[in-house]
Amino acid sequence: MQMTPELENSRFMKAARCEPTDCTPVWIMRQAGRYLPEYMEVRSKTTFIELCKTPELAAEVTLSAQAALGVDAAILFADLLPILQPMGFDLEYVKGEGPVIHNPILESKEVERVRSVEDVQVLGYVFDAVKLIRKQLPSTIPLLGFAGAPFTLASYAIEGGGSKNYIRTKTIMYNDPGAWTALMNRLVDSLADYLNAQIEAGCQAVQVFDSWAGCLSPSDYRQYVLPHTQRLIAAVNPAVPVINFLTGNPALVPDQVSAGGQVIGIDWRIDLAAAREIVGQSRAIQGNLDPASLYTELPTLEKRAKEVLDANAGHPGHIFNLGHGVHPDMNPDNVKALVRMVHELSAR
């Protein structure tokens, strides 16, 4: 992957390097999703997994979302879980229920059947989508790739789907640290190859989603998760910014910073100014408007967006985002208005 001068000097890339920008860059997690009519037009013709696995369609919804919203980065339309399929998991997306793994790890000895992805090109449809998107994106708009963090993917593999308490995951983690480490190592090896292949195909940055690590205490995160996330981030092409995103537990932010990443993605449960004190000035912060703010009237939304911007106190290295993804019943006009507000309020 070669970075053009236009991409190097884009708002997003400059902010990721903690360089001053003409205004604060913004992109939105789940910016291509069910709330957008452009997405629903494509989605109505196919299943979710087929959309993910058809490069032309994944490219179409990625590009249409960036163009409709006017955001400063596009994020590849894909899903966290298909990488588990070549690792030996039977994954299905069930209508009304979401992703289901039909052969989860029920006890620690079953970790032996999990295999690392030997050839990441088995996920070639993702890289083909990246190439198509990069060809059609404006020259000043970076493309972000992503993957699930090792803990989040391990939890899916053990729980078989969503969970409220992660009891099965924690039981294996606590009772058999050896099996847990073996599982995490196979995930890290696979995810590192996957992220680097996305970069090679044309992504300018990647985000690691630890959507479920918020269920952990700081000591458990440090013992069972931090070394593996750290190894994953360290294995990514060092020329490319990694956004380390974790949600659900502000007490983990200091350890999240220790895990690495040029950009630390935070949710709304911590004040951005407090997070800046922890993160410091040498790394960028991404976040952190509560997604529920998008349901408010526009003057209230503007006030809340300004509070996030003000919390950064003008420091270079802020990428505006929600603290998590857009909800599917959102009015797309509110999302478009938020992007305009961020640009106008932060213009220098």
Tab-separated table of C-alpha atoms in Angstrom:
chain	number	residue	atom	x	y	z
A	1	MET	CA	0.000	0.000	0.000
A	2	GLN	CA	1.329	3.416	-0.993
A	3	MET	CA	0.005	6.560	0.668
A	4	THR	CA	-0.607	9.464	-1.709
A	5	PRO	CA	0.194	13.031	-0.579
A	6	GLU	CA	-3.547	13.807	-0.632
A	7	LEU	CA	-4.247	10.992	1.816
A	8	GLU	CA	-1.211	11.787	3.971
A	9	ASN	CA	-2.499	15.342	4.364
A	10	SER	CA	-6.155	14.464	4.881
A	11	ARG	CA	-7.873	15.659	8.055
A	12	PHE	CA	-8.198	12.164	9.452
A	13	MET	CA	-4.580	11.154	8.893
A	14	LYS	CA	-3.222	14.433	10.272
A	15	ALA	CA	-5.395	14.108	13.374
A	16	ALA	CA	-4.274	10.505	13.838
A	17	ARG	CA	-0.699	11.814	13.885
A	18	CYS	CA	-1.697	14.572	16.369
A	19	GLU	CA	-1.072	17.295	13.795
A	20	PRO	CA	-3.248	20.443	13.552
A	21	THR	CA	-6.193	20.334	11.135
A	22	ASP	CA	-8.463	22.999	9.641
A	23	CYS	CA	-11.364	21.430	11.554
A	24	THR	CA	-11.950	18.277	13.595
A	25	PRO	CA	-12.363	15.207	11.370
A	26	VAL	CA	-15.415	13.046	11.963
A	27	TRP	CA	-16.599	9.610	10.977
A	28	ILE	CA	-19.340	7.500	12.535
A	29	MET	CA	-19.265	3.887	13.648
A	30	ARG	CA	-21.903	1.918	11.707
A	31	GLN	CA	-22.133	4.834	9.282
A	32	ALA	CA	-23.247	2.351	6.617
A	33	GLY	CA	-26.265	0.697	8.195
A	34	ARG	CA	-29.990	0.146	8.337
A	35	TYR	CA	-30.841	3.786	9.075
A	36	LEU	CA	-29.625	4.828	5.605
A	37	PRO	CA	-31.994	4.402	2.621
A	38	GLU	CA	-28.963	3.893	0.361
A	39	TYR	CA	-27.982	0.883	2.461
A	40	MET	CA	-31.496	-0.535	2.677
A	41	GLU	CA	-31.897	-0.404	-1.080
A	42	VAL	CA	-28.944	-2.759	-1.454
A	43	ARG	CA	-29.740	-4.829	1.630
A	44	SER	CA	-33.310	-5.525	0.450
A	45	LYS	CA	-31.908	-7.630	-2.387
A	46	THR	CA	-29.656	-9.960	-0.405
A	47	THR	CA	-28.823	-11.416	3.000
A	48	PHE	CA	-26.479	-9.654	5.396
A	49	ILE	CA	-23.708	-12.229	5.043
A	50	GLU	CA	-23.963	-12.221	1.246
A	51	LEU	CA	-23.696	-8.449	1.325
A	52	CYS	CA	-20.497	-8.798	3.367
A	53	LYS	CA	-19.116	-11.454	1.020
A	54	THR	CA	-19.946	-9.720	-2.292
A	55	PRO	CA	-17.199	-7.155	-2.933
A	56	GLU	CA	-19.229	-5.031	-5.327
A	57	LEU	CA	-22.109	-4.673	-2.860
A	58	ALA	CA	-19.842	-4.088	0.156
A	59	ALA	CA	-18.080	-1.395	-1.860
A	60	GLU	CA	-21.356	0.202	-2.884
A	61	VAL	CA	-22.693	0.613	0.658
A	62	THR	CA	-19.304	1.808	1.962
A	63	LEU	CA	-19.030	4.477	-0.721
A	64	SER	CA	-22.650	5.611	-0.592
A	65	ALA	CA	-22.493	6.144	3.176
A	66	GLN	CA	-19.359	8.277	2.980
A	67	ALA	CA	-20.814	10.371	0.170
A	68	ALA	CA	-24.224	10.808	1.811
A	69	LEU	CA	-22.845	11.849	5.201
A	70	GLY	CA	-19.844	13.903	4.137
A	71	VAL	CA	-17.605	12.219	6.717
A	72	ASP	CA	-13.808	12.437	6.661
A	73	ALA	CA	-13.187	8.681	6.442
A	74	ALA	CA	-14.926	5.659	4.984
A	75	ILE	CA	-14.965	2.410	6.918
A	76	LEU	CA	-15.043	-0.894	5.117
A	77	PHE	CA	-18.447	-2.586	5.242
A	78	ALA	CA	-17.781	-6.004	6.746
A	79	ASP	CA	-18.439	-7.884	9.977
A	80	LEU	CA	-16.286	-8.952	12.907
A	81	LEU	CA	-17.138	-12.631	12.837
A	82	PRO	CA	-16.524	-14.235	9.406
A	83	ILE	CA	-12.850	-14.702	10.300
A	84	LEU	CA	-14.066	-17.352	12.759
A	85	GLN	CA	-15.368	-19.539	9.909
A	86	PRO	CA	-11.948	-20.633	8.590
A	87	MET	CA	-10.926	-21.184	12.219
A	88	GLY	CA	-13.511	-23.974	12.425
A	89	PHE	CA	-16.677	-22.275	13.668
A	90	ASP	CA	-20.140	-22.804	12.181
A	91	LEU	CA	-21.436	-19.237	11.925
A	92	GLU	CA	-24.970	-18.284	10.911
A	93	TYR	CA	-26.767	-14.931	10.898
A	94	VAL	CA	-30.273	-15.613	12.167
A	95	LYS	CA	-33.000	-13.101	11.371
A	96	GLY	CA	-34.110	-11.312	14.529
A	97	GLU	CA	-31.378	-12.966	16.585
A	98	GLY	CA	-28.093	-11.881	15.014
A	99	PRO	CA	-24.955	-14.014	14.700
A	100	VAL	CA	-25.096	-17.525	16.113
A	101	ILE	CA	-22.194	-19.971	16.388
A	102	HIS	CA	-23.599	-23.492	16.311
A	103	ASN	CA	-20.447	-25.202	17.581
A	104	PRO	CA	-19.129	-22.938	20.356
A	105	ILE	CA	-16.305	-23.928	22.685
A	106	LEU	CA	-18.155	-25.563	25.589
A	107	GLU	CA	-15.117	-26.558	27.657
A	108	SER	CA	-11.459	-25.714	27.616
A	109	LYS	CA	-10.282	-28.950	25.976
A	110	GLU	CA	-12.229	-27.968	22.836
A	111	VAL	CA	-9.752	-25.154	22.193
A	112	GLU	CA	-7.621	-27.879	20.596
A	113	ARG	CA	-9.980	-27.976	17.591
A	114	VAL	CA	-9.600	-24.253	16.874
A	115	ARG	CA	-7.052	-23.598	14.143
A	116	SER	CA	-5.329	-20.418	13.070
A	117	VAL	CA	-6.216	-19.107	9.621
A	118	GLU	CA	-3.503	-20.706	7.472
A	119	ASP	CA	-4.103	-18.592	4.382
A	120	VAL	CA	-5.837	-15.275	4.960
A	121	GLN	CA	-6.828	-15.184	1.286
A	122	VAL	CA	-9.749	-17.396	2.272
A	123	LEU	CA	-11.191	-13.997	3.240
A	124	GLY	CA	-10.263	-12.574	-0.148
A	125	TYR	CA	-13.717	-11.069	-0.662
A	126	VAL	CA	-12.824	-8.513	2.031
A	127	PHE	CA	-9.608	-7.498	0.281
A	128	ASP	CA	-11.375	-7.341	-3.084
A	129	ALA	CA	-13.911	-4.954	-1.546
A	130	VAL	CA	-11.080	-2.803	-0.164
A	131	LYS	CA	-9.508	-2.538	-3.619
A	132	LEU	CA	-12.810	-1.563	-5.240
A	133	ILE	CA	-13.552	1.053	-2.576
A	134	ARG	CA	-10.083	2.583	-2.703
A	135	LYS	CA	-10.341	3.010	-6.475
A	136	GLN	CA	-13.598	4.956	-6.166
A	137	LEU	CA	-13.139	6.943	-2.953
A	138	PRO	CA	-12.143	10.619	-3.251
A	139	SER	CA	-8.372	11.012	-3.085
A	140	THR	CA	-8.604	12.920	0.219
A	141	ILE	CA	-10.737	10.322	2.057
A	142	PRO	CA	-8.944	7.512	3.912
A	143	LEU	CA	-10.403	4.017	4.040
A	144	LEU	CA	-10.479	2.339	7.433
A	145	GLY	CA	-10.294	-1.410	7.851
A	146	PHE	CA	-11.105	-3.226	11.059
A	147	ALA	CA	-11.244	-6.445	13.026
A	148	GLY	CA	-12.580	-7.663	16.331
A	149	ALA	CA	-10.159	-7.705	19.239
A	150	PRO	CA	-9.027	-11.120	20.520
A	151	PHE	CA	-11.165	-11.002	23.674
A	152	THR	CA	-14.343	-10.028	21.836
A	153	LEU	CA	-13.900	-12.779	19.244
A	154	ALA	CA	-12.987	-15.357	21.900
A	155	SER	CA	-16.180	-14.463	23.767
A	156	TYR	CA	-18.293	-14.983	20.660
A	157	ALA	CA	-16.561	-18.311	20.045
A	158	ILE	CA	-17.277	-19.491	23.598
A	159	GLU	CA	-20.711	-17.967	24.252
A	160	GLY	CA	-22.033	-18.846	20.776
A	161	GLY	CA	-23.559	-15.372	20.411
A	162	GLY	CA	-24.302	-12.372	22.573
A	163	SER	CA	-24.086	-12.565	26.358
A	164	LYS	CA	-25.081	-10.487	29.377
A	165	ASN	CA	-22.652	-11.970	31.864
A	166	TYR	CA	-19.920	-13.834	29.898
A	167	ILE	CA	-19.978	-16.637	32.449
A	168	ARG	CA	-18.806	-19.338	30.040
A	169	THR	CA	-15.989	-17.147	28.747
A	170	LYS	CA	-14.783	-16.188	32.221
A	171	THR	CA	-15.058	-19.743	33.491
A	172	ILE	CA	-12.660	-21.034	30.827
A	173	MET	CA	-10.437	-17.979	31.252
A	174	TYR	CA	-10.168	-18.427	35.026
A	175	ASN	CA	-10.089	-22.246	35.205
A	176	ASP	CA	-7.691	-22.995	32.374
A	177	PRO	CA	-5.311	-20.107	31.606
A	178	GLY	CA	-3.311	-22.401	29.318
A	179	ALA	CA	-6.273	-23.133	27.068
A	180	TRP	CA	-7.247	-19.461	27.167
A	181	THR	CA	-3.760	-18.401	26.063
A	182	ALA	CA	-3.764	-20.978	23.260
A	183	LEU	CA	-7.091	-19.638	21.963
A	184	MET	CA	-5.957	-16.027	22.181
A	185	ASN	CA	-2.671	-16.807	20.407
A	186	ARG	CA	-4.504	-18.403	17.476
A	187	LEU	CA	-6.813	-15.418	17.256
A	188	VAL	CA	-3.953	-12.916	17.404
A	189	ASP	CA	-1.992	-14.723	14.685
A	190	SER	CA	-5.046	-14.819	12.426
A	191	LEU	CA	-6.123	-11.243	13.116
A	192	ALA	CA	-2.646	-9.816	12.509
A	193	ASP	CA	-2.508	-11.425	9.059
A	194	TYR	CA	-6.063	-10.249	8.361
A	195	LEU	CA	-5.432	-6.614	9.281
A	196	ASN	CA	-2.152	-6.465	7.390
A	197	ALA	CA	-3.859	-7.908	4.310
A	198	GLN	CA	-6.500	-5.168	4.545
A	199	ILE	CA	-3.706	-2.595	4.666
A	200	GLU	CA	-1.930	-4.203	1.730
A	201	ALA	CA	-5.178	-4.069	-0.254
A	202	GLY	CA	-5.558	-0.331	0.334
A	203	CYS	CA	-6.676	0.671	3.862
A	204	GLN	CA	-5.016	3.729	5.389
A	205	ALA	CA	-5.840	2.879	9.014
A	206	VAL	CA	-7.462	0.040	10.949
A	207	GLN	CA	-9.653	-0.143	14.040
A	208	VAL	CA	-9.571	-2.963	16.578
A	209	PHE	CA	-12.997	-3.332	18.203
A	210	ASP	CA	-12.988	-4.618	21.780
A	211	SER	CA	-16.739	-4.283	22.099
A	212	TRP	CA	-17.084	-6.759	24.975
A	213	ALA	CA	-13.995	-6.178	27.112
A	214	GLY	CA	-15.955	-3.747	29.282
A	215	CYS	CA	-17.261	-6.756	31.240
A	216	LEU	CA	-13.819	-7.225	32.783
A	217	SER	CA	-12.221	-5.816	35.909
A	218	PRO	CA	-8.947	-3.927	35.364
A	219	SER	CA	-6.917	-6.738	36.936
A	220	ASP	CA	-8.573	-9.370	34.724
A	221	TYR	CA	-8.029	-7.207	31.642
A	222	ARG	CA	-4.350	-6.823	32.508
A	223	GLN	CA	-3.853	-10.543	33.104
A	224	TYR	CA	-5.979	-12.175	30.418
A	225	VAL	CA	-6.388	-9.619	27.634
A	226	LEU	CA	-3.811	-6.839	27.566
A	227	PRO	CA	-0.807	-8.983	26.476
A	228	HIS	CA	-2.776	-10.390	23.538
A	229	THR	CA	-4.226	-7.076	22.342
A	230	GLN	CA	-0.761	-5.582	22.738
A	231	ARG	CA	0.758	-8.307	20.567
A	232	LEU	CA	-1.905	-7.851	17.910
A	233	ILE	CA	-1.461	-4.082	17.666
A	234	ALA	CA	2.338	-4.449	17.626
A	235	ALA	CA	2.046	-6.885	14.705
A	236	VAL	CA	0.198	-4.412	12.476
A	237	ASN	CA	2.180	-2.547	9.821
A	238	PRO	CA	3.762	0.290	11.848
A	239	ALA	CA	3.281	2.778	9.009
A	240	VAL	CA	-0.489	2.635	9.532
A	241	PRO	CA	-2.419	4.089	12.505
A	242	VAL	CA	-4.283	1.586	14.672
A	243	ILE	CA	-7.419	2.779	16.477
A	244	ASN	CA	-7.738	0.808	19.706
A	245	PHE	CA	-11.446	1.011	20.572
A	246	LEU	CA	-12.863	-0.350	23.820
A	247	THR	CA	-16.323	0.250	25.233
A	248	GLY	CA	-18.233	-0.335	28.443
A	249	ASN	CA	-15.787	0.360	31.253
A	250	PRO	CA	-13.920	3.661	31.779
A	251	ALA	CA	-11.758	2.012	34.456
A	252	LEU	CA	-9.982	0.143	31.645
A	253	VAL	CA	-8.765	3.234	29.772
A	254	PRO	CA	-5.289	3.307	31.398
A	255	ASP	CA	-4.754	-0.346	30.460
A	256	GLN	CA	-6.277	0.226	27.022
A	257	VAL	CA	-3.577	2.859	26.477
A	258	SER	CA	-0.951	0.323	27.566
A	259	ALA	CA	-2.287	-2.123	24.980
A	260	GLY	CA	-1.242	0.270	22.219
A	261	GLY	CA	-2.628	2.097	19.246
A	262	GLN	CA	-1.852	5.536	17.827
A	263	VAL	CA	-5.531	6.434	18.356
A	264	ILE	CA	-7.452	5.536	21.531
A	265	GLY	CA	-11.182	5.143	20.886
A	266	ILE	CA	-13.385	5.849	23.921
A	267	ASP	CA	-17.103	5.633	24.627
A	268	TRP	CA	-19.332	8.225	26.312
A	269	ARG	CA	-18.947	6.824	29.829
A	270	ILE	CA	-15.797	8.868	30.405
A	271	ASP	CA	-15.397	12.599	29.936
A	272	LEU	CA	-13.093	13.268	27.002
A	273	ALA	CA	-11.033	15.721	29.044
A	274	ALA	CA	-10.443	13.031	31.673
A	275	ALA	CA	-9.482	10.571	28.956
A	276	ARG	CA	-7.044	13.121	27.509
A	277	GLU	CA	-5.318	13.294	30.900
A	278	ILE	CA	-4.796	9.534	30.759
A	279	VAL	CA	-3.901	9.251	27.073
A	280	GLY	CA	-1.557	12.260	27.018
A	281	GLN	CA	-0.666	14.491	24.080
A	282	SER	CA	1.335	12.073	21.933
A	283	ARG	CA	-1.625	9.925	20.901
A	284	ALA	CA	-4.939	10.847	19.338
A	285	ILE	CA	-8.349	10.327	20.937
A	286	GLN	CA	-11.440	9.216	19.031
A	287	GLY	CA	-14.925	9.842	20.374
A	288	ASN	CA	-17.091	10.220	22.234
A	289	LEU	CA	-20.689	11.472	21.788
A	290	ASP	CA	-23.418	9.270	23.288
A	291	PRO	CA	-25.283	7.773	20.271
A	292	ALA	CA	-28.582	8.594	22.005
A	293	SER	CA	-27.771	12.280	21.422
A	294	LEU	CA	-28.768	11.803	17.793
A	295	TYR	CA	-32.400	11.429	18.878
A	296	THR	CA	-32.516	14.961	20.298
A	297	GLU	CA	-33.656	18.154	18.592
A	298	LEU	CA	-30.914	19.769	16.518
A	299	PRO	CA	-30.119	22.643	18.928
A	300	THR	CA	-29.604	20.093	21.708
A	301	LEU	CA	-27.522	17.893	19.418
A	302	GLU	CA	-25.345	20.880	18.534
A	303	LYS	CA	-24.891	21.737	22.214
A	304	ARG	CA	-23.848	18.179	23.017
A	305	ALA	CA	-21.450	18.005	20.064
A	306	LYS	CA	-19.878	21.281	21.200
A	307	GLU	CA	-19.396	19.879	24.706
A	308	VAL	CA	-17.352	17.006	23.273
A	309	LEU	CA	-15.283	19.374	21.139
A	310	ASP	CA	-14.746	21.736	24.067
A	311	ALA	CA	-13.612	18.849	26.270
A	312	ASN	CA	-10.694	18.353	23.894
A	313	ALA	CA	-9.662	21.982	24.586
A	314	GLY	CA	-8.199	22.501	21.123
A	315	HIS	CA	-5.536	19.809	21.393
A	316	PRO	CA	-4.453	18.383	18.028
A	317	GLY	CA	-5.265	14.727	17.685
A	318	HIS	CA	-9.041	14.537	18.110
A	319	ILE	CA	-11.191	12.455	15.766
A	320	PHE	CA	-14.876	13.010	16.488
A	321	ASN	CA	-17.065	9.922	16.605
A	322	LEU	CA	-19.885	8.431	18.595
A	323	GLY	CA	-19.059	6.363	21.648
A	324	HIS	CA	-20.502	3.420	19.723
A	325	GLY	CA	-22.525	2.842	16.548
A	326	VAL	CA	-25.559	4.526	15.036
A	327	HIS	CA	-28.830	2.845	16.040
A	328	PRO	CA	-30.839	1.361	13.159
A	329	ASP	CA	-33.930	3.572	13.644
A	330	MET	CA	-31.974	6.818	13.440
A	331	ASN	CA	-33.077	9.651	11.142
A	332	PRO	CA	-30.201	9.975	8.644
A	333	ASP	CA	-30.743	13.737	8.484
A	334	ASN	CA	-29.617	13.965	12.117
A	335	VAL	CA	-26.391	12.140	11.336
A	336	LYS	CA	-25.722	14.426	8.380
A	337	ALA	CA	-26.456	17.438	10.588
A	338	LEU	CA	-24.002	16.190	13.220
A	339	VAL	CA	-21.202	15.936	10.652
A	340	ARG	CA	-21.875	19.510	9.488
A	341	MET	CA	-21.989	20.735	13.098
A	342	VAL	CA	-18.648	19.181	13.980
A	343	HIS	CA	-16.978	20.728	10.943
A	344	GLU	CA	-18.495	24.178	11.541
A	345	LEU	CA	-18.008	24.283	15.315
A	346	SER	CA	-14.365	23.217	15.080
A	347	ALA	CA	-13.325	25.289	12.032
A	348	ARG	CA	-10.065	27.126	12.692
